[in-house]
mmCIF file of C-alpha atoms and ligand atoms in Angstrom:
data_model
loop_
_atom_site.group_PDB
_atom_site.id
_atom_site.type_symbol
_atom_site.label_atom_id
_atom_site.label_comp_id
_atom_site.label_asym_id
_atom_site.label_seq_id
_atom_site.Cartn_x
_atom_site.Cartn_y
_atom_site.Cartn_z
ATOM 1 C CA UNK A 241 -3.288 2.672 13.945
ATOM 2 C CA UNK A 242 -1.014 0.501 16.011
ATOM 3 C CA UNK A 243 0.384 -2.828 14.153
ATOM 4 C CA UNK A 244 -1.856 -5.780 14.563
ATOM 5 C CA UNK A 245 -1.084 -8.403 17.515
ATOM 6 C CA UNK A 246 -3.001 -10.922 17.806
ATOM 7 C CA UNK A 247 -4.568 -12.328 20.971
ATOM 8 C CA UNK A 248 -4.330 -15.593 20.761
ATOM 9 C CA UNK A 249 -2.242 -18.058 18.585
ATOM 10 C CA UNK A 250 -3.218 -21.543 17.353
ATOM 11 C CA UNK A 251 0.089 -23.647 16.470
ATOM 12 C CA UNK A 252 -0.849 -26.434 14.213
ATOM 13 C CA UNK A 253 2.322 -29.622 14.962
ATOM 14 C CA UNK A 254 3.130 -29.945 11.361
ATOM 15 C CA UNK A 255 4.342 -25.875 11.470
ATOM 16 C CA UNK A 256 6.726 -26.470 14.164
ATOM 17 C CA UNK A 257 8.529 -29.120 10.903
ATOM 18 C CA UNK A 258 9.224 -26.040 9.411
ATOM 19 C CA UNK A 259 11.772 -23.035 10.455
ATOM 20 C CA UNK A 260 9.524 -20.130 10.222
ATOM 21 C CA UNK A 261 6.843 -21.798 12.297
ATOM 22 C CA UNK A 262 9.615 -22.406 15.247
ATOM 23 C CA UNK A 263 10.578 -18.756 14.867
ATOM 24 C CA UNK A 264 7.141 -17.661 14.955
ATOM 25 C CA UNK A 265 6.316 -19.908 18.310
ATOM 26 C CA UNK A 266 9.608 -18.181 20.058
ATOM 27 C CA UNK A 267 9.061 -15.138 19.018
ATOM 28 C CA UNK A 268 5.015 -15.203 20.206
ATOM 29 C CA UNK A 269 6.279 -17.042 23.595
ATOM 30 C CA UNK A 270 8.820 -13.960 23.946
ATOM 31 C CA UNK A 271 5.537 -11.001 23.018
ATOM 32 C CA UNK A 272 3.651 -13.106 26.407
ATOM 33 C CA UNK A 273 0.996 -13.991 23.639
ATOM 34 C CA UNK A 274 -1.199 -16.833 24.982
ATOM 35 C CA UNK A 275 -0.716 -19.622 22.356
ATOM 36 C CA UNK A 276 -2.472 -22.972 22.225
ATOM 37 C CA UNK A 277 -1.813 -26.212 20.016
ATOM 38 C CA UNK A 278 -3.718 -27.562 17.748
ATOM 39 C CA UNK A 279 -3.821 -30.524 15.094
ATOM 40 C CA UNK A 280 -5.216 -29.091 12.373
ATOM 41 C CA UNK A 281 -7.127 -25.941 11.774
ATOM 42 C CA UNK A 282 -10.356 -27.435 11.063
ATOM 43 C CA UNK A 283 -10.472 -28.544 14.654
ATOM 44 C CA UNK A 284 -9.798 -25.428 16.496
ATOM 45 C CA UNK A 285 -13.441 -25.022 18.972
ATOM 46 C CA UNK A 286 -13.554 -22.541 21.718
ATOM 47 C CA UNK A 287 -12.206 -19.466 20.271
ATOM 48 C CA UNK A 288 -14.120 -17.590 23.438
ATOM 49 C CA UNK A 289 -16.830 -15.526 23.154
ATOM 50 C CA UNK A 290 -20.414 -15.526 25.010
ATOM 51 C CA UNK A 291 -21.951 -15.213 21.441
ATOM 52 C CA UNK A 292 -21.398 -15.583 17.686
ATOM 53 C CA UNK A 293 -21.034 -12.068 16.986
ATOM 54 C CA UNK A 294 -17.963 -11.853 20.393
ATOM 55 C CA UNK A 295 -16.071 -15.025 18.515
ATOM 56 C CA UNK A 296 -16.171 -13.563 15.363
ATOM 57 C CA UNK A 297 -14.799 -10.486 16.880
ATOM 58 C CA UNK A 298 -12.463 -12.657 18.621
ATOM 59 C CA UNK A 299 -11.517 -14.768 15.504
ATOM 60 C CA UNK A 300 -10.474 -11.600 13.623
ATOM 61 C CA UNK A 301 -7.895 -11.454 16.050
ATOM 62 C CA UNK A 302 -6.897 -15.363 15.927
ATOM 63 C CA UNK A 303 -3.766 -15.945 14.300
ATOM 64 C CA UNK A 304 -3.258 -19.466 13.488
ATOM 65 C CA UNK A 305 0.053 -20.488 12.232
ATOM 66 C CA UNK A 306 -0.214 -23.441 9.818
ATOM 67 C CA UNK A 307 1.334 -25.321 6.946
ATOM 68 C CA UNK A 308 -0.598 -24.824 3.235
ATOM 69 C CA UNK A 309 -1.060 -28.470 1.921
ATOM 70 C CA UNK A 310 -3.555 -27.371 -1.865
ATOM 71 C CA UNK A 311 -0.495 -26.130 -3.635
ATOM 72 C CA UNK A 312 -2.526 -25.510 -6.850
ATOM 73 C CA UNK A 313 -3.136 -21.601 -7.060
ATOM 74 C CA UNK A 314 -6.307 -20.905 -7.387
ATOM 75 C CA UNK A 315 -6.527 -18.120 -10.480
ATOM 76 C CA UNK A 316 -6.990 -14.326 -9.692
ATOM 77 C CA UNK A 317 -8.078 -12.367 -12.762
ATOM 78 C CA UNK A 318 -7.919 -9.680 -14.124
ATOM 79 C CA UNK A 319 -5.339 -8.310 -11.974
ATOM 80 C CA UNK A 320 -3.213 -11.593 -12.156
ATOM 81 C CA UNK A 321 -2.447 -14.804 -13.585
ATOM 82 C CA UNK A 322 -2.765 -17.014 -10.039
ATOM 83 C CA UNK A 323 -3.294 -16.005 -6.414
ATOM 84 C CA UNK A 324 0.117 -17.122 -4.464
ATOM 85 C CA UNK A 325 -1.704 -18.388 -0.954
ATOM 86 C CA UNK A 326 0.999 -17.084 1.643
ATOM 87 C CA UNK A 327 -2.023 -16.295 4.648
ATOM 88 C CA UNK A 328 -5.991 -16.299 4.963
ATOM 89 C CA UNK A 329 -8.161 -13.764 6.914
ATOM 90 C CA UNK A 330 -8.013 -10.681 7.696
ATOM 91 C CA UNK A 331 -8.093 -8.209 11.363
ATOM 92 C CA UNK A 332 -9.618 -5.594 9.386
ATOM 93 C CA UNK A 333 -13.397 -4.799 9.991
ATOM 94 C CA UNK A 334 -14.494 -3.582 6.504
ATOM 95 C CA UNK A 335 -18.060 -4.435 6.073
ATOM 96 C CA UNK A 336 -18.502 -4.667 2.648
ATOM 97 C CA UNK A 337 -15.327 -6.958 2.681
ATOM 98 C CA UNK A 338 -15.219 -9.979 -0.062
ATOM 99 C CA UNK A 339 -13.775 -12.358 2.796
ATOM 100 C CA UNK A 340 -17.193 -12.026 4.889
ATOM 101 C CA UNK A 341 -18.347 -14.682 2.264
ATOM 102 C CA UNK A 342 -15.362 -16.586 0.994
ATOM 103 C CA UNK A 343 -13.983 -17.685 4.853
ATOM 104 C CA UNK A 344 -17.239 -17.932 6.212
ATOM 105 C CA UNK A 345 -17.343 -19.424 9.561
ATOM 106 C CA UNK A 346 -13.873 -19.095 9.466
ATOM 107 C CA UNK A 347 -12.752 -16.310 9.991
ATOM 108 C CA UNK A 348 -9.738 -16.277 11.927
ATOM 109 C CA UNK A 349 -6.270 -15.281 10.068
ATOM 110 C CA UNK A 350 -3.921 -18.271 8.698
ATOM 111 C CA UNK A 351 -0.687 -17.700 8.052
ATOM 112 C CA UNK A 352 1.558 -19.980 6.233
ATOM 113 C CA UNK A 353 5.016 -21.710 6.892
ATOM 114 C CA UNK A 354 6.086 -23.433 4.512
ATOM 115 C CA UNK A 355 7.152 -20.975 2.018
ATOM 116 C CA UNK A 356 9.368 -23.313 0.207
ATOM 117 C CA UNK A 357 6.761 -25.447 -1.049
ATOM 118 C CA UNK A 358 4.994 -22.531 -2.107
ATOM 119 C CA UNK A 359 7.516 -20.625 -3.587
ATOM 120 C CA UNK A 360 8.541 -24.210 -5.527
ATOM 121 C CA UNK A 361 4.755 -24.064 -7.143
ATOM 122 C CA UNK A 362 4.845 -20.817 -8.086
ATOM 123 C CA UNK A 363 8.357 -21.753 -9.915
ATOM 124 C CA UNK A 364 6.301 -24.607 -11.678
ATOM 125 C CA UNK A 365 3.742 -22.192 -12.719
ATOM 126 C CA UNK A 366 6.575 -19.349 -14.227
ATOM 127 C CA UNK A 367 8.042 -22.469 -16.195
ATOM 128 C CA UNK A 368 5.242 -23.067 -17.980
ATOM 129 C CA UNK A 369 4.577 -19.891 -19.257
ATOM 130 C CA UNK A 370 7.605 -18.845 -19.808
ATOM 131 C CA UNK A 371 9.047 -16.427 -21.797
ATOM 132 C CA UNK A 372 5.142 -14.993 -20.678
ATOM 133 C CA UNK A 373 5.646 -13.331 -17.896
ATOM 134 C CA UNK A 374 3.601 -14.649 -14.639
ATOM 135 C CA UNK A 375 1.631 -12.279 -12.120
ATOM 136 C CA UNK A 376 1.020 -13.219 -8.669
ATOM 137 C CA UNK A 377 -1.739 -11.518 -6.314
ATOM 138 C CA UNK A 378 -0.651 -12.255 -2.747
ATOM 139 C CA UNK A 379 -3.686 -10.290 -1.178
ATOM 140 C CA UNK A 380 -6.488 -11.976 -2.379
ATOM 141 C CA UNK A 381 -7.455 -13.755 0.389
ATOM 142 C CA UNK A 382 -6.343 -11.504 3.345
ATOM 143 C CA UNK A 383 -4.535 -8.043 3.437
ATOM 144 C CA UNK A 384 -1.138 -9.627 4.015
ATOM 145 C CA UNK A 385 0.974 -6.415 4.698
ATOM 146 C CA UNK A 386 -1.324 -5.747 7.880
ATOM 147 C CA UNK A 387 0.126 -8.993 8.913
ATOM 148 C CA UNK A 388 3.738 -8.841 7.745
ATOM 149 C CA UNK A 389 6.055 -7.233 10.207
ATOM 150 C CA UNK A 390 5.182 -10.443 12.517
ATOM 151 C CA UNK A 391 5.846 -13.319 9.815
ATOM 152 C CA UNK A 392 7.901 -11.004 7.477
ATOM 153 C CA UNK A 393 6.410 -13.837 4.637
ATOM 154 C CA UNK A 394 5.499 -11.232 2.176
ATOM 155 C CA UNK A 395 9.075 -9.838 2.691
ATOM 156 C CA UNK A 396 10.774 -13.405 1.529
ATOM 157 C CA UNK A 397 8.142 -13.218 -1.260
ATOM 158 C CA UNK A 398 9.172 -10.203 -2.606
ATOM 159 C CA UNK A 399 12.773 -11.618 -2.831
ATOM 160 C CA UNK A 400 11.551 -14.453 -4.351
ATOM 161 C CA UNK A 401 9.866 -12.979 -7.390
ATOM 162 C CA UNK A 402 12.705 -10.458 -7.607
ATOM 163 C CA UNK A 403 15.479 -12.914 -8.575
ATOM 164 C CA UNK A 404 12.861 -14.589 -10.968
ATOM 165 C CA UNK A 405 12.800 -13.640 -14.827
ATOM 166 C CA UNK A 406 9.492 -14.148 -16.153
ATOM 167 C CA UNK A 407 8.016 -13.515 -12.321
ATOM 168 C CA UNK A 408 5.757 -10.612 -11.125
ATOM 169 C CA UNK A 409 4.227 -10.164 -7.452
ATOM 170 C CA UNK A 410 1.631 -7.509 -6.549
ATOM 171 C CA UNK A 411 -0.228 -6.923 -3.290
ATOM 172 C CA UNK A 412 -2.700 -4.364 -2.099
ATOM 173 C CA UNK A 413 -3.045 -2.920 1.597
ATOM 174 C CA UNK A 414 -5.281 -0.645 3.987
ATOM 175 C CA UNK A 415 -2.151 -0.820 6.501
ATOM 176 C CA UNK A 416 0.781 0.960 6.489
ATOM 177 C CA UNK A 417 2.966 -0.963 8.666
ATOM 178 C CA UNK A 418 5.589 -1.496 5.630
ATOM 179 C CA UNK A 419 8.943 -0.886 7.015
ATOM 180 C CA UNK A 420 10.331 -3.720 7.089
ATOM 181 C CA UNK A 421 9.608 -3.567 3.197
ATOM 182 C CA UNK A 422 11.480 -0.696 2.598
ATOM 183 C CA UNK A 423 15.064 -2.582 2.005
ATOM 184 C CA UNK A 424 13.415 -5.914 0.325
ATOM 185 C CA UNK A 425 15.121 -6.323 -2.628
ATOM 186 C CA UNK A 426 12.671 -6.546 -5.117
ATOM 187 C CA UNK A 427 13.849 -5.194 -8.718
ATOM 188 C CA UNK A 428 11.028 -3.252 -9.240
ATOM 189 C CA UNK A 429 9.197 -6.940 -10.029
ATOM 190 C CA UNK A 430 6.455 -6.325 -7.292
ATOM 191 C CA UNK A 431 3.617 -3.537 -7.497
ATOM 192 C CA UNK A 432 2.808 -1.988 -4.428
ATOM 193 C CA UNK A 433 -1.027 -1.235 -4.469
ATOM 194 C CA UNK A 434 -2.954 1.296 -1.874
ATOM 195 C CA UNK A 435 -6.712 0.646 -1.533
ATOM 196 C CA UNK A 436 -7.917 4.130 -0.862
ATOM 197 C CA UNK A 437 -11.408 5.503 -1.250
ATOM 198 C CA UNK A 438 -13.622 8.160 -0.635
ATOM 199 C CA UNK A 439 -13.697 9.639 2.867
ATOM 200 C CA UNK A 440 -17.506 8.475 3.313
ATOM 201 C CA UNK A 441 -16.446 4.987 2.248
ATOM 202 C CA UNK A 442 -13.348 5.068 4.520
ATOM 203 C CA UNK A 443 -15.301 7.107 7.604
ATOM 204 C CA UNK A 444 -18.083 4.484 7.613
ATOM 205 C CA UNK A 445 -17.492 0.933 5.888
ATOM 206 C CA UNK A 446 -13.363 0.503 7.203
ATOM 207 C CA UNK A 447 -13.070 -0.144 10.557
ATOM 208 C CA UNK A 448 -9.743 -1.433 12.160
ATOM 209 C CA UNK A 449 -7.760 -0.124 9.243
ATOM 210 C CA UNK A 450 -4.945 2.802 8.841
ATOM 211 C CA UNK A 451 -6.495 5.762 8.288
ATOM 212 C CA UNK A 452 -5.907 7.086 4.625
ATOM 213 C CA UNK A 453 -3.300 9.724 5.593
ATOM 214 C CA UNK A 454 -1.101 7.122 7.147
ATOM 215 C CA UNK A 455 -1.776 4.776 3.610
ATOM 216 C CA UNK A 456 -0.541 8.100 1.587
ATOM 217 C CA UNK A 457 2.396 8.474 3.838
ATOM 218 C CA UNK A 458 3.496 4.997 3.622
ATOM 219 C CA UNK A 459 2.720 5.020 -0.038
ATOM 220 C CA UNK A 460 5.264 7.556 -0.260
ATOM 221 C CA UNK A 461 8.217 5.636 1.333
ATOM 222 C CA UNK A 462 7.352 2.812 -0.922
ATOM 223 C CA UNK A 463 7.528 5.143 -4.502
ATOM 224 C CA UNK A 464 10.689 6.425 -2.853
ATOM 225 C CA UNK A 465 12.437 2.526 -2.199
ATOM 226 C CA UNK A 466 11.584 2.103 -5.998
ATOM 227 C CA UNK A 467 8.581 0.074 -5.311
ATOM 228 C CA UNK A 468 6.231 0.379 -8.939
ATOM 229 C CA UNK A 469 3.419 1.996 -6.858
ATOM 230 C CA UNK A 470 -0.441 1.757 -7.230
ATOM 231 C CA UNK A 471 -3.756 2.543 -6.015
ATOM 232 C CA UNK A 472 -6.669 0.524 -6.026
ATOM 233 C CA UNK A 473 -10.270 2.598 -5.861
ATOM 234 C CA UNK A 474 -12.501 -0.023 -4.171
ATOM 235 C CA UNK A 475 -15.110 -0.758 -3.849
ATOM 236 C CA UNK A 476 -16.361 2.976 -5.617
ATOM 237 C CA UNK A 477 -19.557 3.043 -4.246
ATOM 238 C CA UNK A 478 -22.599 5.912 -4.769
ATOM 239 C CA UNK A 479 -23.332 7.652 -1.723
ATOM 240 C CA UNK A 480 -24.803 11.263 -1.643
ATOM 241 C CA UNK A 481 -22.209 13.677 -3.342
ATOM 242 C CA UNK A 482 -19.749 10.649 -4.695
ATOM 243 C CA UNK A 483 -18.497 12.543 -7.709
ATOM 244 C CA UNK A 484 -17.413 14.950 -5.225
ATOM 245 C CA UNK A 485 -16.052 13.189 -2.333
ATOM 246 C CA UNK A 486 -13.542 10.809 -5.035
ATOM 247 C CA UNK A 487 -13.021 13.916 -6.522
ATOM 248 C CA UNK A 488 -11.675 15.111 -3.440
ATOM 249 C CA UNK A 489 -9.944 11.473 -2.924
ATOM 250 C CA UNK A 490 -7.730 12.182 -6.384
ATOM 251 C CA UNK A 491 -6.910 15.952 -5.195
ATOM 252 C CA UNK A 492 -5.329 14.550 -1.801
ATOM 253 C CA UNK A 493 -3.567 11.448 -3.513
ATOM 254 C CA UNK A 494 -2.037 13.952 -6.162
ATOM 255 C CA UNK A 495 -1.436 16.735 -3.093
ATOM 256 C CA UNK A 496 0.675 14.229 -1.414
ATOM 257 C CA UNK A 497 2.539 12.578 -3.855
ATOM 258 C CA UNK A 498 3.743 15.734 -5.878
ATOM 259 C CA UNK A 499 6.895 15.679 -6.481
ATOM 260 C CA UNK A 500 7.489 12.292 -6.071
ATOM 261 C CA UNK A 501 8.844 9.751 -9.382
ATOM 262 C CA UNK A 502 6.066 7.889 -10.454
ATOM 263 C CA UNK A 503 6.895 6.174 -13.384
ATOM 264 C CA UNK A 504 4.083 3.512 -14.720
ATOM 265 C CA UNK A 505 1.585 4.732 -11.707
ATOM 266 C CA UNK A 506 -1.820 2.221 -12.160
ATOM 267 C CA UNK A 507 -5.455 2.587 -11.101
ATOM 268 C CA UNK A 508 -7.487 -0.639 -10.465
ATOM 269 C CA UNK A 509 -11.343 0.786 -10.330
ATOM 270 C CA UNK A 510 -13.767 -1.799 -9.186
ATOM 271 C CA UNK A 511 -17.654 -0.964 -8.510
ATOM 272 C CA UNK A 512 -19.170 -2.197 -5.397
ATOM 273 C CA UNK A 513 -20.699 -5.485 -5.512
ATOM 274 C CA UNK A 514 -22.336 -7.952 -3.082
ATOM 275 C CA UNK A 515 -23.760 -11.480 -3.232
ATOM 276 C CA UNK A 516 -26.800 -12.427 -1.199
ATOM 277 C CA UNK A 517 -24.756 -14.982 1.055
ATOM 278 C CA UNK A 518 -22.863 -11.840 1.798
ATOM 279 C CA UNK A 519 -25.327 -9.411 2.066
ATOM 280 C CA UNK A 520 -26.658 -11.858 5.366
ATOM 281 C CA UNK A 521 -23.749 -12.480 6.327
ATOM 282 C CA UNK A 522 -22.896 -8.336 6.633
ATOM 283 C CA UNK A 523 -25.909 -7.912 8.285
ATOM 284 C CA UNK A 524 -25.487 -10.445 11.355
ATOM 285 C CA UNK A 525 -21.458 -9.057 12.166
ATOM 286 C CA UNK A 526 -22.853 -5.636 10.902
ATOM 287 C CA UNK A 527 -26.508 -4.784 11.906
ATOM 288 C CA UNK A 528 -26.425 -1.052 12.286
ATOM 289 C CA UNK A 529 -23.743 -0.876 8.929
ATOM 290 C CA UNK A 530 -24.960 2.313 6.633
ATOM 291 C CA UNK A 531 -24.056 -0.050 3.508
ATOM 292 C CA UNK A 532 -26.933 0.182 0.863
ATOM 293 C CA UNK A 533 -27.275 -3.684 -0.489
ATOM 294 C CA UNK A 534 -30.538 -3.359 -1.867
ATOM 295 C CA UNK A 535 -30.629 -5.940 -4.708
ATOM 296 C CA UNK A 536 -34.307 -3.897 -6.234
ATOM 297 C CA UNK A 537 -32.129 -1.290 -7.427
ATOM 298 C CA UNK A 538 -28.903 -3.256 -8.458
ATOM 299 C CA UNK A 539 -28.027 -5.213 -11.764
ATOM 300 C CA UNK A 540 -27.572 -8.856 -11.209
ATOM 301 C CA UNK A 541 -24.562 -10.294 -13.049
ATOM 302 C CA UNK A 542 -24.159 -14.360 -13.507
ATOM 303 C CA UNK A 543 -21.153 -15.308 -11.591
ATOM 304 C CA UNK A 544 -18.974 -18.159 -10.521
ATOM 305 C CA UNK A 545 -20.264 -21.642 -8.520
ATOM 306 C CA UNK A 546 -24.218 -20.660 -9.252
ATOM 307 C CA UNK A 547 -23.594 -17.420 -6.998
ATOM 308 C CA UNK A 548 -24.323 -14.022 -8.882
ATOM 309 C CA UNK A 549 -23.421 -10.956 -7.987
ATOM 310 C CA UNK A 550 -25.324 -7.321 -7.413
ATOM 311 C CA UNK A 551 -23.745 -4.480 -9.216
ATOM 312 C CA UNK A 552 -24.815 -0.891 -10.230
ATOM 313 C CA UNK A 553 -27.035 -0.820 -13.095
ATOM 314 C CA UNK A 554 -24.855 -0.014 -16.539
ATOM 315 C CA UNK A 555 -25.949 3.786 -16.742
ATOM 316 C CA UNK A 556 -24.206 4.076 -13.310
ATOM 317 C CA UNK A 557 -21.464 1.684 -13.689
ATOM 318 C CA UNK A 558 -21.114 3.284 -16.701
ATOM 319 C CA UNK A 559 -20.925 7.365 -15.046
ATOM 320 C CA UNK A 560 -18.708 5.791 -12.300
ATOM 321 C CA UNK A 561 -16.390 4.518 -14.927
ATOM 322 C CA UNK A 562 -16.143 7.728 -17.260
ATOM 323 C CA UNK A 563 -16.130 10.193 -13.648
ATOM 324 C CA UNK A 564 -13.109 8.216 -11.519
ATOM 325 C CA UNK A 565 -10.830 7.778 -15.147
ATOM 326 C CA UNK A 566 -11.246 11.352 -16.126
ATOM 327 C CA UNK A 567 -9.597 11.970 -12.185
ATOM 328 C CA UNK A 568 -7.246 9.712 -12.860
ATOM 329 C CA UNK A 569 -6.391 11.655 -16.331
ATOM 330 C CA UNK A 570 -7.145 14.950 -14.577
ATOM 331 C CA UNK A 571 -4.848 14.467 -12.005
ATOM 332 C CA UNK A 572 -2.275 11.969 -13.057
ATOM 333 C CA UNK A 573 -1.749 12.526 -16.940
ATOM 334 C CA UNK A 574 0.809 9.657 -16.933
ATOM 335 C CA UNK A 575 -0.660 6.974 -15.263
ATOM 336 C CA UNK A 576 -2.484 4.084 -16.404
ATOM 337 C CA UNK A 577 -5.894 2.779 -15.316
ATOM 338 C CA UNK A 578 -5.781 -0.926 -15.608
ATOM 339 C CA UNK A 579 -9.122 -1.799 -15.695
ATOM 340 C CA UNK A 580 -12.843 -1.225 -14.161
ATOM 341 C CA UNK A 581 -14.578 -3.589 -13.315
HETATM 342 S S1 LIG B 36 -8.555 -4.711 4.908
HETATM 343 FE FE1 LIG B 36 -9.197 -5.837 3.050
HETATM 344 S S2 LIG B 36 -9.167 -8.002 3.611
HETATM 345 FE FE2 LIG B 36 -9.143 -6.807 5.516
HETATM 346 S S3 LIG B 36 -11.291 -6.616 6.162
HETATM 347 FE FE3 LIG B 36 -10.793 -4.812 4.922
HETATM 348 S S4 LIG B 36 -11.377 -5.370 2.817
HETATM 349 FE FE4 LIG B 36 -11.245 -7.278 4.002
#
């Protein structure tokens, strides 16, 4: 998998105020990348395309570089205490991805310049809780490594949170473009998390992502720069012969990693879930996807904003849960599993 460029690049004014967003313009002008302006992101019309299915294709691979003006952090349980917003979107194609519903109609990628003012929040937000320490997510809104070695964002953030005392980052990728990470100096205060899955899931749902052997191998370089490392087993979803292919999943993570340090190694598990908005949404960008949404055989679970969610029904949930953490046991004997959720 070759590292993302995009194909065209929306400057919004107020970005070229800030340093990164001039370094980002000079160093798109130098890559020949066609770039247009724009004064503010709501107003960007005529991403091209003959139909809505060709611009969202083509807004995947939009890249608009903009300032963030909602400093609050929006929360980001259970994995962390506030989601720090350093980009938006995604050029990954996974179809059950949580994005399809939360950017809606837009769904080009955002990236953000003015780290300052973001890092200054999330300074705010440390203070208050301090002595508690305070965990940051900076993937929940886009996998920002896949995006990284152009804005090198994630990079400053990582430095950030590693000269902070009560600060923790964590992040979770289907690329494995992380170089450039290699020599951040983080202080072991950021996680490095893997989303892996089964090879069904990965074969048929994952489009425009690194394949899992290049995730493993780059997971390796990270354990070896002293990176806490961790994988994230999502969305665990029953097709025929699951219990087998994540079985197979844990046998290649723990064939690859052997004899690697892995001190504090964490699982996240979370079941597959959709919403209806998403499941429409899915089927429109996605019409021929395999992905079984039917919400007859699901358990619907109250959720946030009036919009519930479809999960498995608690006797699977439940097997799913007991199966993937005796793996993780099986396999792993000192690592944690966080949580499933
Ligand atoms: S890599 Fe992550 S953020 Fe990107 S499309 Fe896939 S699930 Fe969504």
């Amino acid at each position: 998998m070759k590292p993302f460029v995009p194909q065209l690049i929306y400057i919004e004014p107020g970005a070229l105020e800030y340093e990164l967003g001039r370094e980002l313009k000079q160093k798109f002008e130098e890559m020949g990348l066609e770039i247009r302006e724009t004064t503010s992101h709501n107003q960007i019309r005529g991403i091209p395309g003959d139909n809505e299915l060709q611009q969202y294709r083509n807004a995947k691979s939009t890249l608009v570089v903009g300032v963030r003006r909602t400093l609050k952090f929006d929360t980001s349980k259970p994995s962390a205490e506030y989601a720090i917003p350093l980009a938006t979107g995604c050029m990954g194609h996974c179809h059950y991805c949580y994005l399809q519903t939360t950017l809606g109609s837009k769904p080009y990628i955002r990236t953000y310049v003015n780290l300052e003012d973001i890092f200054n929040q999330a300074q705010k937000y440390m203070d208050e809780r301090a002595p508690e320490i305070t965990r940051f997510e900076a993937a929940c809104t886009s996998d920002i490594v896949g995006l990284d070695h152009l804005t090198h964002s994630l990079k400053k953030t990582i430095e950030f949170i590693g000269q902070t005392e009560y600060g923790q980052l964590r992040f979770v990728t289907k690329y494995h473009h992380v170089d450039h990470l290699l020599d951040a100096k983080h202080n072991g205060k950021t996680r490095f998390r893997f989303s892996v899955n089964s090879r069904y899931v990965i074969k048929n749902f994952e489009p425009g992502t690194s394949s899992f052997d290049e995730r493993l191998e780059a997971a390796k370089k990270v354990a070896k720069a002293g990176y806490p490392l961790g994988f994230i087993v999502a969305p665990i979803y029953l097709h025929d012969e699951w219990k087998e292919g994540y079985r197979e999943l844990f046998e290649r993570l723990s064939d690859s990693l052997e004899g690697i340090e892995l001190p504090n190694l964490t699982f996240e598990l979370i079941q597959h879930r959709f919403t209806k908005p998403a499941k429409k949404v899915i089927e429109k960008r996605y019409p021929k996807t395999k992905l079984e949404m039917d919400e007859e055989k699901r358990k619907y679970k109250w959720g946030r904003y009036g919009i519930g969610k479809y999960v498995y029904q608690n006797e699977e949930a439940a097997e799913m849960e007991q199966t993937i953490r005796g793996y993780a046991q099986e396999y792993f004997p000192n690592s944690e599993v966080s949580y499933f959720t």
